[in-house]
GROMACS .gro file of C-alpha atoms in nm:
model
  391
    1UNK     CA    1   4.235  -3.700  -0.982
    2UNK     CA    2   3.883  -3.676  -0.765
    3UNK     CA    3   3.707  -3.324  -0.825
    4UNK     CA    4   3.710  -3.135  -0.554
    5UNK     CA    5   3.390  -3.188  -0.373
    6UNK     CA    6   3.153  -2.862  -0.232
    7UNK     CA    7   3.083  -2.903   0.098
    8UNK     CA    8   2.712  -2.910   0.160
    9UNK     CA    9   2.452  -2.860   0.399
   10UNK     CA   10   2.581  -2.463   0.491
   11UNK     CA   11   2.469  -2.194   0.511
   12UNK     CA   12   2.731  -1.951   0.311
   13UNK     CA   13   2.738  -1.587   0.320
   14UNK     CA   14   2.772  -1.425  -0.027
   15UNK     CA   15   2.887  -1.091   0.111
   16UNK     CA   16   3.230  -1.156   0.196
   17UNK     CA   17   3.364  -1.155  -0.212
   18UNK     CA   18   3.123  -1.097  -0.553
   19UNK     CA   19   3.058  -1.484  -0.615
   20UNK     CA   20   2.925  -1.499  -0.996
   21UNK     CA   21   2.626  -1.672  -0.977
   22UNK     CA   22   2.389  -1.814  -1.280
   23UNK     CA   23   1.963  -1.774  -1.216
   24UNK     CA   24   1.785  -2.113  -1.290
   25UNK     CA   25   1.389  -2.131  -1.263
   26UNK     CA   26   1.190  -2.380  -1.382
   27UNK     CA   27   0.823  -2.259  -1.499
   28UNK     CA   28   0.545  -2.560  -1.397
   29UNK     CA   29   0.170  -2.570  -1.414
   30UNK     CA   30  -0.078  -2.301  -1.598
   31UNK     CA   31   0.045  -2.051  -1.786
   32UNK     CA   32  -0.177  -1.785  -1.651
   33UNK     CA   33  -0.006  -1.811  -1.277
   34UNK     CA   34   0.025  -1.435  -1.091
   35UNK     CA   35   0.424  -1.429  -1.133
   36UNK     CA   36   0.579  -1.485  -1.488
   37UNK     CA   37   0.890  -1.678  -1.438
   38UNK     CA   38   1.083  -1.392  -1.599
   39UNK     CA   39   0.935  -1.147  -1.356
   40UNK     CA   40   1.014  -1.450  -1.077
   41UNK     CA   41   1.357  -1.457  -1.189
   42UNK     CA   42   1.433  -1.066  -1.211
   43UNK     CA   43   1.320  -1.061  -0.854
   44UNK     CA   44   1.586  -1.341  -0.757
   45UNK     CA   45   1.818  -1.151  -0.982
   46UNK     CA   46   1.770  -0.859  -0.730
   47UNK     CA   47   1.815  -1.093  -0.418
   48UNK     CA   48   2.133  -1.178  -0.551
   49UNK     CA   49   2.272  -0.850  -0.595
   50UNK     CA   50   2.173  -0.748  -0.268
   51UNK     CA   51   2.334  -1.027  -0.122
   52UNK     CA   52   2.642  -0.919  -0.296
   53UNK     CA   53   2.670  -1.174  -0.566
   54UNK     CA   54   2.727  -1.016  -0.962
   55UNK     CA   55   2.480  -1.221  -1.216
   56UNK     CA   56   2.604  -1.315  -1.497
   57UNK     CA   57   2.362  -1.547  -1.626
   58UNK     CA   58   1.972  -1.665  -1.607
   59UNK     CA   59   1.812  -1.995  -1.768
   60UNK     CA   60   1.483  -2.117  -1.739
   61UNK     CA   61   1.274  -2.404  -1.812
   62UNK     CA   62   0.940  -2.523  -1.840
   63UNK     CA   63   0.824  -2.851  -1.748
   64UNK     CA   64   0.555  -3.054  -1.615
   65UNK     CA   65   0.680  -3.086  -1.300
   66UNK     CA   66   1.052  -3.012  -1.167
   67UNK     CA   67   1.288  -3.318  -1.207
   68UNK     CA   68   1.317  -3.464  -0.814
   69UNK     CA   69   1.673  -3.512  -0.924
   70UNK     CA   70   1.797  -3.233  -1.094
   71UNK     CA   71   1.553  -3.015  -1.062
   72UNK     CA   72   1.587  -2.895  -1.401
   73UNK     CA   73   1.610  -3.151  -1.689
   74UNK     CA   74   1.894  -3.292  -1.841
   75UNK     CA   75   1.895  -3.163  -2.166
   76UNK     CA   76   1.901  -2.817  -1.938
   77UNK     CA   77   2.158  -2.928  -1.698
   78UNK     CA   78   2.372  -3.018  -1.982
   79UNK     CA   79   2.354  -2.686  -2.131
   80UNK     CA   80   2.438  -2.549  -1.779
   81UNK     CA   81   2.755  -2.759  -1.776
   82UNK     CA   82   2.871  -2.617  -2.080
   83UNK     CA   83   2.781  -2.262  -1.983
   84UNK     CA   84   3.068  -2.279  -1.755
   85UNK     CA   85   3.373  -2.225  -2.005
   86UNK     CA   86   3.186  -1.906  -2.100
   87UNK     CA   87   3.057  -1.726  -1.784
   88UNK     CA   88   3.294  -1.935  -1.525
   89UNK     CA   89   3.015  -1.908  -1.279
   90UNK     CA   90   3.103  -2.019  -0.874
   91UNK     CA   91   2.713  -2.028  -0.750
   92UNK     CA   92   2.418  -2.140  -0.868
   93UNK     CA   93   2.068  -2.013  -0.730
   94UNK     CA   94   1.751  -2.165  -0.773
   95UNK     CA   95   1.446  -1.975  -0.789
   96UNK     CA   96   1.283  -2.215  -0.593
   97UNK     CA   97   1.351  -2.413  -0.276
   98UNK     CA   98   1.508  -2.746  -0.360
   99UNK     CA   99   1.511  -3.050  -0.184
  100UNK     CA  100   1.876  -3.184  -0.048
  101UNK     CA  101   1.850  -3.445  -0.313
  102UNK     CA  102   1.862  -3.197  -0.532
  103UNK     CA  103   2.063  -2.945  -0.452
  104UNK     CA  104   2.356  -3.282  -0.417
  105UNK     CA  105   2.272  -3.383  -0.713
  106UNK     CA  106   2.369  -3.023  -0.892
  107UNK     CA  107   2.654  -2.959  -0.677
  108UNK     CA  108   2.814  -3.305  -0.815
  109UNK     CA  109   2.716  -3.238  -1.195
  110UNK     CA  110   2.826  -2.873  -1.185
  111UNK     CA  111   3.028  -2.899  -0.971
  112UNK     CA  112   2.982  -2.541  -0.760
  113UNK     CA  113   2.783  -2.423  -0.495
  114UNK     CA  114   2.437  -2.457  -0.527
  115UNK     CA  115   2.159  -2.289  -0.299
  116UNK     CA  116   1.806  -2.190  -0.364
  117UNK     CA  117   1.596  -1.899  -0.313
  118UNK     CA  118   1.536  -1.995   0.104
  119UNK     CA  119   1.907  -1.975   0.120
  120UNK     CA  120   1.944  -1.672  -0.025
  121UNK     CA  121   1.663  -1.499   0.155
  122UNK     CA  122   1.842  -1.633   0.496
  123UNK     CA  123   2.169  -1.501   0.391
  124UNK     CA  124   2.002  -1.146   0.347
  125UNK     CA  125   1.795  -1.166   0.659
  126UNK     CA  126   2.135  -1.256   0.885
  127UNK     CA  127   2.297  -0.915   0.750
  128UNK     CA  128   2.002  -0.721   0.788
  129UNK     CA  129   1.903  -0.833   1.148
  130UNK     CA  130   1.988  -0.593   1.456
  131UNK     CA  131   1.846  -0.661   1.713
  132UNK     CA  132   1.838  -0.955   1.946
  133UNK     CA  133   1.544  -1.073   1.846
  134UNK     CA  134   1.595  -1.030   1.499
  135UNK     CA  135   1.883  -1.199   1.505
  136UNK     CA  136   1.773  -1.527   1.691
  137UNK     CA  137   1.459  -1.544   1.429
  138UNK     CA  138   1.701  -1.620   1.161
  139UNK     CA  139   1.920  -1.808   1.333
  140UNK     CA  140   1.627  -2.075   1.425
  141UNK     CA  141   1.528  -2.034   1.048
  142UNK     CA  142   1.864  -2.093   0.956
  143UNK     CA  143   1.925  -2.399   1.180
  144UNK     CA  144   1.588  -2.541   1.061
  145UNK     CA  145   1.672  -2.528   0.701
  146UNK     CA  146   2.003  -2.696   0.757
  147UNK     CA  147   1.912  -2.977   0.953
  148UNK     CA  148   1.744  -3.241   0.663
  149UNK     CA  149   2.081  -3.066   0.470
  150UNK     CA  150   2.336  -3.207   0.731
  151UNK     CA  151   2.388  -3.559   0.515
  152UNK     CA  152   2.593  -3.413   0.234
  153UNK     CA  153   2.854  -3.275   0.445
  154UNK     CA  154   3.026  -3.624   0.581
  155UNK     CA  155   2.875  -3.845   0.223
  156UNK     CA  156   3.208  -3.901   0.173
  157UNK     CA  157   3.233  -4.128   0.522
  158UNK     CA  158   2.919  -4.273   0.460
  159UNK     CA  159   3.069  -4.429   0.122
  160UNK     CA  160   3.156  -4.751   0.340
  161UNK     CA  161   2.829  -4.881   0.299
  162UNK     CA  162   2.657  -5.098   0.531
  163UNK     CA  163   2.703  -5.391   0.737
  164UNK     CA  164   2.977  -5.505   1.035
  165UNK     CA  165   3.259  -5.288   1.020
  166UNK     CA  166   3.122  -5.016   0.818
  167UNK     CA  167   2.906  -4.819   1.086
  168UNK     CA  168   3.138  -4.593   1.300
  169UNK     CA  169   3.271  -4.208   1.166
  170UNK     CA  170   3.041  -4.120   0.938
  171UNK     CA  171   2.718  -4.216   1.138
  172UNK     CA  172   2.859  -4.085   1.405
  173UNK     CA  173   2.984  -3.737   1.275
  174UNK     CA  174   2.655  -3.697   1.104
  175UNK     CA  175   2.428  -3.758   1.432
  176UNK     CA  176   2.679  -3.567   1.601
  177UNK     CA  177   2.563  -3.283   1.383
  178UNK     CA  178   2.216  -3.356   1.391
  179UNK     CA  179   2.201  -3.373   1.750
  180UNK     CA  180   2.364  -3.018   1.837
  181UNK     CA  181   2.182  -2.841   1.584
  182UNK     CA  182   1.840  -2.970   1.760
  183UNK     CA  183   1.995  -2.841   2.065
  184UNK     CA  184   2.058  -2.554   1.968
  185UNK     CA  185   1.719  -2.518   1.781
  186UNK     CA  186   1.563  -2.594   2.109
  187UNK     CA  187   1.760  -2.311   2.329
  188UNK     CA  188   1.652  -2.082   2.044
  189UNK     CA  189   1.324  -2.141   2.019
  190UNK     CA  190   1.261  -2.081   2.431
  191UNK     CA  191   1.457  -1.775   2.394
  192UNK     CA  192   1.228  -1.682   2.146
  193UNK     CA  193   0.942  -1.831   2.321
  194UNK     CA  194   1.071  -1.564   2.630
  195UNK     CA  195   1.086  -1.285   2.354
  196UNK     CA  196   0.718  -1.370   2.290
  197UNK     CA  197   0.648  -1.351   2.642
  198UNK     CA  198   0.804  -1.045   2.722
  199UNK     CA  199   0.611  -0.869   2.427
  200UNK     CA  200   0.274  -1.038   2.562
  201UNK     CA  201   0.322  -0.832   2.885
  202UNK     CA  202   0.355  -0.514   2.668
  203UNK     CA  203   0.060  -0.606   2.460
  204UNK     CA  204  -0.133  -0.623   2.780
  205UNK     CA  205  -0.032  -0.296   2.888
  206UNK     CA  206  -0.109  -0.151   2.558
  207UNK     CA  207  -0.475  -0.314   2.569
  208UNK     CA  208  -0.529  -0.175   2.955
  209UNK     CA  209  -0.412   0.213   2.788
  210UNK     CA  210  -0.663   0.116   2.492
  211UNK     CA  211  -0.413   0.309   2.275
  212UNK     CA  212  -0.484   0.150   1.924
  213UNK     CA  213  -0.209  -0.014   1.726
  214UNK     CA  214  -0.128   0.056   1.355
  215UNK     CA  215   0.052  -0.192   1.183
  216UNK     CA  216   0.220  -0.118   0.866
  217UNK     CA  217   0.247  -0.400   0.615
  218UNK     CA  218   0.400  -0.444   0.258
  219UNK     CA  219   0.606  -0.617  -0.004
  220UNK     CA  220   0.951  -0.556   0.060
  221UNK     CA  221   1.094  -0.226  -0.093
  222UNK     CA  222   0.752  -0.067  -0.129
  223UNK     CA  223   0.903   0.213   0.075
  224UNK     CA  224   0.729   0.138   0.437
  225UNK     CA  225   0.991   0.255   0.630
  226UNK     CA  226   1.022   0.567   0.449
  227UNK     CA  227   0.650   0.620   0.581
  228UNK     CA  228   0.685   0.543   0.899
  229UNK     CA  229   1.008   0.734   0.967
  230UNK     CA  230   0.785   1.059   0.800
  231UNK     CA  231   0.470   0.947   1.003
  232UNK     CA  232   0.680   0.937   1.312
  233UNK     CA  233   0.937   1.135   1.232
  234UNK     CA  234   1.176   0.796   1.376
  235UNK     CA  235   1.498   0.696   1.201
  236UNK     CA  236   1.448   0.364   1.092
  237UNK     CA  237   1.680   0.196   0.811
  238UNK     CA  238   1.596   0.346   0.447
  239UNK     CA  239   1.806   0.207   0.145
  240UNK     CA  240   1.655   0.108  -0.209
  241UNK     CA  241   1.736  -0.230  -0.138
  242UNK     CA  242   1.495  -0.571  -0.051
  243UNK     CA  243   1.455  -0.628   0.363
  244UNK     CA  244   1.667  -0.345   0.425
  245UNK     CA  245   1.443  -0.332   0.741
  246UNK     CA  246   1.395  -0.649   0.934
  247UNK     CA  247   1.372  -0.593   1.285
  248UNK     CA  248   1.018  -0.469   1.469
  249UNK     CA  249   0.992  -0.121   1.521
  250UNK     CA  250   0.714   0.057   1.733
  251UNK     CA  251   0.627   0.465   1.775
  252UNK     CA  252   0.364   0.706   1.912
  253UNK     CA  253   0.168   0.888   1.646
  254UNK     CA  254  -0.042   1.191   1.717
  255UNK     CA  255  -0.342   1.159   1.453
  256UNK     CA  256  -0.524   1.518   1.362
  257UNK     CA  257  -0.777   1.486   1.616
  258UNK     CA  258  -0.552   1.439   1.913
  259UNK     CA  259  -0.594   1.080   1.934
  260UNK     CA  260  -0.274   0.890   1.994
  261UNK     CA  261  -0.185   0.544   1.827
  262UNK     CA  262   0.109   0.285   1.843
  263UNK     CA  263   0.272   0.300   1.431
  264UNK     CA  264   0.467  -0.035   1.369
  265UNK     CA  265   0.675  -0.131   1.101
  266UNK     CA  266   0.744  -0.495   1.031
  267UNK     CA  267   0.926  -0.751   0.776
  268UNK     CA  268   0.847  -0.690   0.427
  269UNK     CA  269   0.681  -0.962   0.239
  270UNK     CA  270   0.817  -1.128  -0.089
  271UNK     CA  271   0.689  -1.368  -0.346
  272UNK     CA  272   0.729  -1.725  -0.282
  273UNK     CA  273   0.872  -1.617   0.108
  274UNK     CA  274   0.933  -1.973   0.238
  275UNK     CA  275   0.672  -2.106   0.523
  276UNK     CA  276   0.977  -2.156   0.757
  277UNK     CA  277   1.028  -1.823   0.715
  278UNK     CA  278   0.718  -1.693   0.809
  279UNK     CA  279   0.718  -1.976   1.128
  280UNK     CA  280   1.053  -1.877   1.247
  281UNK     CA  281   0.913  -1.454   1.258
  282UNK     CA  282   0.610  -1.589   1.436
  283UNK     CA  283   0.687  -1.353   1.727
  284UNK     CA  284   0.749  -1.020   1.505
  285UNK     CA  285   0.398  -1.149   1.286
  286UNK     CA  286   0.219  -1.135   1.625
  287UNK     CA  287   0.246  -0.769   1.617
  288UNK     CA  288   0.029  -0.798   1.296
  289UNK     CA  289  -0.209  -1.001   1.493
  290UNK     CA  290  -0.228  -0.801   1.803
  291UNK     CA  291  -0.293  -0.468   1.539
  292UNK     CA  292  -0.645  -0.272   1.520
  293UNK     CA  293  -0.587  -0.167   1.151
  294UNK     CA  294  -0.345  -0.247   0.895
  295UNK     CA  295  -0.196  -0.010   0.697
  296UNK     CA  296  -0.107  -0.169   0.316
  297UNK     CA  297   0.192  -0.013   0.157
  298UNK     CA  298   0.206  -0.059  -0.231
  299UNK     CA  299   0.472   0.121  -0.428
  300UNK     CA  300   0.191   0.178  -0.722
  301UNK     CA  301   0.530   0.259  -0.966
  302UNK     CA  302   0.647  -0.105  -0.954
  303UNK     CA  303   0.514  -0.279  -1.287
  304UNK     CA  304   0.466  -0.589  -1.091
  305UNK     CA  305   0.230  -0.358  -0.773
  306UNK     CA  306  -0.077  -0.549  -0.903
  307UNK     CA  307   0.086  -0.885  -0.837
  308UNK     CA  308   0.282  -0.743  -0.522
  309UNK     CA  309  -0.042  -0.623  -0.361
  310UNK     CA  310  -0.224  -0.978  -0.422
  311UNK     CA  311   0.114  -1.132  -0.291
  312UNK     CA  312   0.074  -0.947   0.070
  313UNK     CA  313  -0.290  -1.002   0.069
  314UNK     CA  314  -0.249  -1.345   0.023
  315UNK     CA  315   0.011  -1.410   0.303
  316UNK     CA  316  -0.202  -1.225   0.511
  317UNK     CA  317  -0.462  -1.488   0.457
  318UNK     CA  318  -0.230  -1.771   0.491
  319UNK     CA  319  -0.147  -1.645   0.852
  320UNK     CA  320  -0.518  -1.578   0.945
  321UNK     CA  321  -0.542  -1.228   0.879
  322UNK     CA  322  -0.768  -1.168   0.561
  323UNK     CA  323  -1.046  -1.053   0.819
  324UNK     CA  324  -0.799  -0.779   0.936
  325UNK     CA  325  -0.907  -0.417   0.888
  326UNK     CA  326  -0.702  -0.280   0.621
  327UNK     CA  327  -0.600   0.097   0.494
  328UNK     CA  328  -0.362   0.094   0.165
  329UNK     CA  329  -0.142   0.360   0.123
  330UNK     CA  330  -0.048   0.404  -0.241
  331UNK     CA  331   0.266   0.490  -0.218
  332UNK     CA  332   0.523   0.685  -0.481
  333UNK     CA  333   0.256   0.917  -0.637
  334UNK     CA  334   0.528   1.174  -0.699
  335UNK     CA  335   0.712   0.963  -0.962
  336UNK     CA  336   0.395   0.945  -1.097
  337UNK     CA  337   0.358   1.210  -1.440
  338UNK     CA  338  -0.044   1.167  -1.409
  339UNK     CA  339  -0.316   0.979  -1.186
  340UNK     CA  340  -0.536   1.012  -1.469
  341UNK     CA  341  -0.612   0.822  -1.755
  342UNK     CA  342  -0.497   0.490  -1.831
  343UNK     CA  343  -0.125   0.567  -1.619
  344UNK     CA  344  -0.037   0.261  -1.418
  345UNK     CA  345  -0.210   0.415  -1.072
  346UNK     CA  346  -0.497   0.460  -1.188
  347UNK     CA  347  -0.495   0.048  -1.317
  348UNK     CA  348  -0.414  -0.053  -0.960
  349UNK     CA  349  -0.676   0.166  -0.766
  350UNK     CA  350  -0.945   0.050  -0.952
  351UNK     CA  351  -0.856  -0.322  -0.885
  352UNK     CA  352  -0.753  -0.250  -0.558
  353UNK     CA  353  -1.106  -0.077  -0.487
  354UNK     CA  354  -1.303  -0.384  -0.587
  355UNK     CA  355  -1.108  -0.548  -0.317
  356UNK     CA  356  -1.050  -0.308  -0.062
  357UNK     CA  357  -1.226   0.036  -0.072
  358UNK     CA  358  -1.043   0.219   0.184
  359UNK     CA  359  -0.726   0.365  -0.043
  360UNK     CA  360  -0.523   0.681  -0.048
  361UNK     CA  361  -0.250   0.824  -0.304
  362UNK     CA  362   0.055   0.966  -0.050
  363UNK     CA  363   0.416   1.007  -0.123
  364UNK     CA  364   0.616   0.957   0.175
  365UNK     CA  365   0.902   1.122   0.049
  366UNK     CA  366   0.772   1.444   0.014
  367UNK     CA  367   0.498   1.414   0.239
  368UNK     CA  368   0.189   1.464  -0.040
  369UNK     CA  369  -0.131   1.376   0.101
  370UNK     CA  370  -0.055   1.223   0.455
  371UNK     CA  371  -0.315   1.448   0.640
  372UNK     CA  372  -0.520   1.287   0.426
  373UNK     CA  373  -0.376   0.931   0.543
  374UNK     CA  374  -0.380   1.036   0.879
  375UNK     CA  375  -0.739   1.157   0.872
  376UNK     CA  376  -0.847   0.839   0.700
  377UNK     CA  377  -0.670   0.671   1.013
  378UNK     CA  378  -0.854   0.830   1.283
  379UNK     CA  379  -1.150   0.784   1.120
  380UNK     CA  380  -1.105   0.420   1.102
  381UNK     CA  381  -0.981   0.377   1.450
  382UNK     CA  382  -1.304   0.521   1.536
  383UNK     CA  383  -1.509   0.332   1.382
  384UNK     CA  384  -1.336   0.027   1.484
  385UNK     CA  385  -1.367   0.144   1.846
  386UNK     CA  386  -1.792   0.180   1.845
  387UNK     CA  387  -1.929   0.485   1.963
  388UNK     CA  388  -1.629   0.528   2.240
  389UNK     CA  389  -1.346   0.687   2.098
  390UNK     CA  390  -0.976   0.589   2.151
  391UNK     CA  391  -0.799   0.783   2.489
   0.00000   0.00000   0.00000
């Protein structure tokens, strides 16, 4: 009897039922890369769980390069296949993105679902989304990730081969496909493009007012929204889960000196975040763009905050911001026991001051130190704006 064959190039939500999904990774180049592929791994182990899968498994590898087959190699994949009797995993997730040859080629060896870390990151982003907006951004990442994916689903017509009297169903299914996802990936992206529009004419307005814009930015869970909702005293999303916030949000601040400013919390950022990602949020990033200062949340608890911090920085120099004015708010002081010594906070200002000088320890939880923040603000904003301050 056939196996029962996965049906590919989807987009499925892990939410619905715990799937039991096994971690793969494999670790390439120098050994001395920012992320450690356990560290890489532990993050996609956390993906997973908020995505509603239960892990019961991670395996790694290191090679030269990653097998443009199997990804992993064989001696691996047959260890994999044998892992099955024990853990009787459903899903596998790859820790990076994998080509549709790839992901195929798993699917028929392992014969489960197979998606990578994109996937994953879209599944979390289409249950997080609110607003309209939101929602079409992952939508047109969602479309554009299935598209070169499509093939897989009708292989099984395409079996006929070649040649007069082969060509008809499966051709024509597939095109079918291909053709009303472009569609629909155009109709998105002019909604979007109107979305972008419609925000232009608010930028505008806000440059006429000259009331500066703070933009806060961060890697994902570094508790951002936490500090805006006690900057603004808002009630934006808070949950100790990754991109429980997705969708822009924008308030009035009054700073000490009387000066008002725009506070705006965005998309948290995320090691290896896929560049369709970042494309298909160009609209929400444009509020990062159109900001007079950033304001750089790190959650200086995390072990990984050195690596987080260089992650954000980084992204913000892949989408042209690195020249961008930046405050970092050090964020989670009070599960700190000391600032002193050799205690992880103390690590991560000093390399963050060789970098960026403007710093300041706050908790946003209990408040610590935000007149402080606030002050540091104002002061920037002024400087920014010459010798004529902000109205």
């Amino acid at each position: 009897m056939a196996r029962r064959r996965p049906i590919r190039g989807q987009l499925h939500s892990t939410t619905d039922e715990s799937e039991r999904a096994l971690l793969i990774a494999v670790q390439t180049g120098a050994e001395d890369q920012p992320w450690s592929t356990d560290d890489s791994l532990a993050e996609l182990k956390r993906l997973a769980e908020s995505a509603g899968a239960v892990v019961v498994g991670e395996r790694s590898q290191r090679l030269d390069t990653a097998s443009g087959t199997y990804y992993v190699g064989k001696g691996k994949l047959k260890e994999l296949q044998d892992l099955k009797a024990t853990l009787d995993y459903s899903l596998v997730v790859a820790d990076d993105e994998l080509t549709p040859r790839q992901q195929r080629a798993i699917e028929d060896e392992l014969d489960v679902r197979v998606i990578d870390r994109t996937a994953l990151i879209l599944d979390i982003f289409a249950h997080r989304a609110r607003s309209h907006e939101g929602k079409l951004q992952v939508e047109l990442a969602q479309h554009k990730y299935l598209l070169p994916r499509l093939i897989g689903r009708w292989q099984h017509l395409e079996r006929l081969g070649g040649g007069i009297g082969t060509r008809g169903p499966g051709e024509s299914q597939l095109e079918t496909d291909r053709r009303l996802i472009r569609l629909r990936i155009s109709r998105l992206e002019r909604d979007l493009e109107a979305v972008r529009r419609q925000r232009e004419v608010y930028r505008a307005r806000r440059r006429r007012e000259r009331v500066p814009i703070v933009a806060l930015v961060g890697y994902t869970n570094a508790g951002k929204s936490t500090l805006f909702n006690t900057l603004s005293r808002a009630s934006v999303l808070v949950e100790d889960r990754l991109f429980s916030t997705l969708d822009p949000v924008t308030r009035k601040v009054r700073l000490p000196g009387g000066t008002t400013t725009l506070l705006s919390d965005t998309v948290g950022f995320i090691h290896k975040l896929p560049p369709s990602i970042i494309a298909a949020f160009r609209t929400t990033l444009e509020e990062l763009d159109e900001a007079d200062l950033l304001l750089h949340v790190v959650d200086i608890t995390h072990r990984d905050a050195s690596r987080q911090h260089a992650t954000v920085e980084q992204i913000l120099a892949d989408i042209g911001l690195a020249a961008k004015p930046v405050i970092t708010a050090l964020n989670k002081v009070d599960l700190l026991d000391t600032l002193a010594g050799e205690s992880n906070g103390l690590t991560l200002k000093d390399r963050i001051a060789g970098e960026r000088t403007d710093f300041v320890p706050v908790s946003a939880v209990t408040g610590w130190n935000l007149d402080e923040l606030l002050e540091r603000i104002e002061s920037r904003l002024t400087s920014l704006s010459g010798s004529t301050p902000w109205t």
